[in-house]
PDB file of C-alpha atoms in Angstrom:
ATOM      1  CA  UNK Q 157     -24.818  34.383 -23.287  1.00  0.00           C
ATOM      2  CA  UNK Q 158     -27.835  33.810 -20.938  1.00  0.00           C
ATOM      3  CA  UNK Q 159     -26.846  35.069 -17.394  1.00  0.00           C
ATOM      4  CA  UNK Q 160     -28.272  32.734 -13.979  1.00  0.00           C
ATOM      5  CA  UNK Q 161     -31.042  34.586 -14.042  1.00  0.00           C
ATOM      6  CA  UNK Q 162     -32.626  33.937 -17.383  1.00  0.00           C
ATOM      7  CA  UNK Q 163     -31.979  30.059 -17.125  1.00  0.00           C
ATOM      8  CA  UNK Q 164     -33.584  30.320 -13.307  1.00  0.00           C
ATOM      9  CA  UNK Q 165     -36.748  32.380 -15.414  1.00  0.00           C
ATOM     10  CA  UNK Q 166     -36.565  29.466 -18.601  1.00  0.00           C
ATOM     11  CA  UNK Q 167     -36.991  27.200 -16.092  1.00  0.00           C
ATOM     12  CA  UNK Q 168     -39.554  28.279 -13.523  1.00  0.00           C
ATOM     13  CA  UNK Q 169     -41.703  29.348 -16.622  1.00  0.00           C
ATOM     14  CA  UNK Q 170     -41.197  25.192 -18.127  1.00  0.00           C
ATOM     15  CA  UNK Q 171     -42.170  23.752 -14.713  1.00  0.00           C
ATOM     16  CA  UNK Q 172     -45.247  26.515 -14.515  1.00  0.00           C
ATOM     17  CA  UNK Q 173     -46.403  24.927 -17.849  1.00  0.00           C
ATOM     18  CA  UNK Q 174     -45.766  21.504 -17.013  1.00  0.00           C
ATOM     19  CA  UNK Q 175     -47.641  22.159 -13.481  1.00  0.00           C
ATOM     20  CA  UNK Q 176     -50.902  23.054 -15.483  1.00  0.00           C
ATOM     21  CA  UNK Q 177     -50.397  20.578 -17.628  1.00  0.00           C
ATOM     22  CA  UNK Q 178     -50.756  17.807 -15.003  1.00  0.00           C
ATOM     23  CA  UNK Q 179     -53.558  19.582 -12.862  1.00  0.00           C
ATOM     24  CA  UNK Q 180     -55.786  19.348 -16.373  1.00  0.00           C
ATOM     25  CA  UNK Q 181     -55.031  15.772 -16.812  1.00  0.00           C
ATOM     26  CA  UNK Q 182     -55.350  14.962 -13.152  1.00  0.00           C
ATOM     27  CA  UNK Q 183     -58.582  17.047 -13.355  1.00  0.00           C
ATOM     28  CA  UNK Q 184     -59.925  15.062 -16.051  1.00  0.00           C
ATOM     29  CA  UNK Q 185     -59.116  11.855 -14.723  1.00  0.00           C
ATOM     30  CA  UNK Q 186     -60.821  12.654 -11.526  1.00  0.00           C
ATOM     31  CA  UNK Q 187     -64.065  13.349 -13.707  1.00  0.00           C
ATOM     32  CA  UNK Q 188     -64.149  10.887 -16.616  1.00  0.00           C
ATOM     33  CA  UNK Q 189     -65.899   7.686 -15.933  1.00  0.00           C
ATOM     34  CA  UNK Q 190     -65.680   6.208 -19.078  1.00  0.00           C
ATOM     35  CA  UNK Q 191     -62.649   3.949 -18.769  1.00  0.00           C
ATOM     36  CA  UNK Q 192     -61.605   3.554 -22.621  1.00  0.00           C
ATOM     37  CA  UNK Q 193     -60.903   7.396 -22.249  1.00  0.00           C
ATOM     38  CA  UNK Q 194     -59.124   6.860 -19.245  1.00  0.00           C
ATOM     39  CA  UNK Q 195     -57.280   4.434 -19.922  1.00  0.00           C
ATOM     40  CA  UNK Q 196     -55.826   6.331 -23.025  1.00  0.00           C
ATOM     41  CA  UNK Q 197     -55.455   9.709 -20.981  1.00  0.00           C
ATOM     42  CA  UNK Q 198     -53.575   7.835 -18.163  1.00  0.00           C
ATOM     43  CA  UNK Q 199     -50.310   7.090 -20.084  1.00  0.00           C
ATOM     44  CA  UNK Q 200     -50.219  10.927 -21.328  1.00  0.00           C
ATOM     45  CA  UNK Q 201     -50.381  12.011 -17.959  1.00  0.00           C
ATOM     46  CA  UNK Q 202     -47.306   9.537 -16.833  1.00  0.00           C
ATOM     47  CA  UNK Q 203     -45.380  10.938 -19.509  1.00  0.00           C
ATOM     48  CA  UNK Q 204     -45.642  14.472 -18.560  1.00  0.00           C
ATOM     49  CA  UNK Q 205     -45.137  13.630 -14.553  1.00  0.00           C
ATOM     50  CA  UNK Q 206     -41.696  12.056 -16.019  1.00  0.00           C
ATOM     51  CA  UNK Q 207     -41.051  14.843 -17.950  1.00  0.00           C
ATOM     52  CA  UNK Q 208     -41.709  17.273 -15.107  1.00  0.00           C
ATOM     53  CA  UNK Q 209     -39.198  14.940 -13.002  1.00  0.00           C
ATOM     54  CA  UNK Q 210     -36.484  15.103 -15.128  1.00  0.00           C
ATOM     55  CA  UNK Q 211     -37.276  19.614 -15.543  1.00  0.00           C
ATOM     56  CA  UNK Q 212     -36.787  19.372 -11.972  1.00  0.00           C
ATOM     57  CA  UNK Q 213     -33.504  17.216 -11.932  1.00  0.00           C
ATOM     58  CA  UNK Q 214     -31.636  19.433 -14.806  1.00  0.00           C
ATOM     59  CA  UNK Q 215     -33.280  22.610 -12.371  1.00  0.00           C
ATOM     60  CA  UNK Q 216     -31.400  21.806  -9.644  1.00  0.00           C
ATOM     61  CA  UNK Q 217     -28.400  20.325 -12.131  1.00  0.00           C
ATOM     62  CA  UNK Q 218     -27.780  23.809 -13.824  1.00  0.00           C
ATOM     63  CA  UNK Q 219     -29.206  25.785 -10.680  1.00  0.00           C
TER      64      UNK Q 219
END
């Protein structure tokens, strides 16, 4: 079985991932002014900032 510390590691190294994730899409959002783009981009990003939420919540759940 996985001990505390390897779901504490599994889980720092998902919310790394998701971090970079988010500071690309933020990134890009900042930059692109063509608004079809952006406007397509946008939704991804919400999805992901969700998905990061709930990483954190089951963190702190199992942690």
């Amino acid at each position: 079985m996985f001990t505390n510390e390897d779901y504490k590691n599994y889980f720092n190294e998902l919310e790394n991932i998701s971090k970079k994730a988010l500071t690309v899409y933020t990134d890009l959002l900042n930059e692109i002014s063509d608004s079809s783009i952006r406007s397509k981009l946008y939704p991804i990003m919400s999805e992901n900032l969700e998905a990061f939420r709930v990483l954190k919540k089951y963190k702190e759940k199992f942690l």
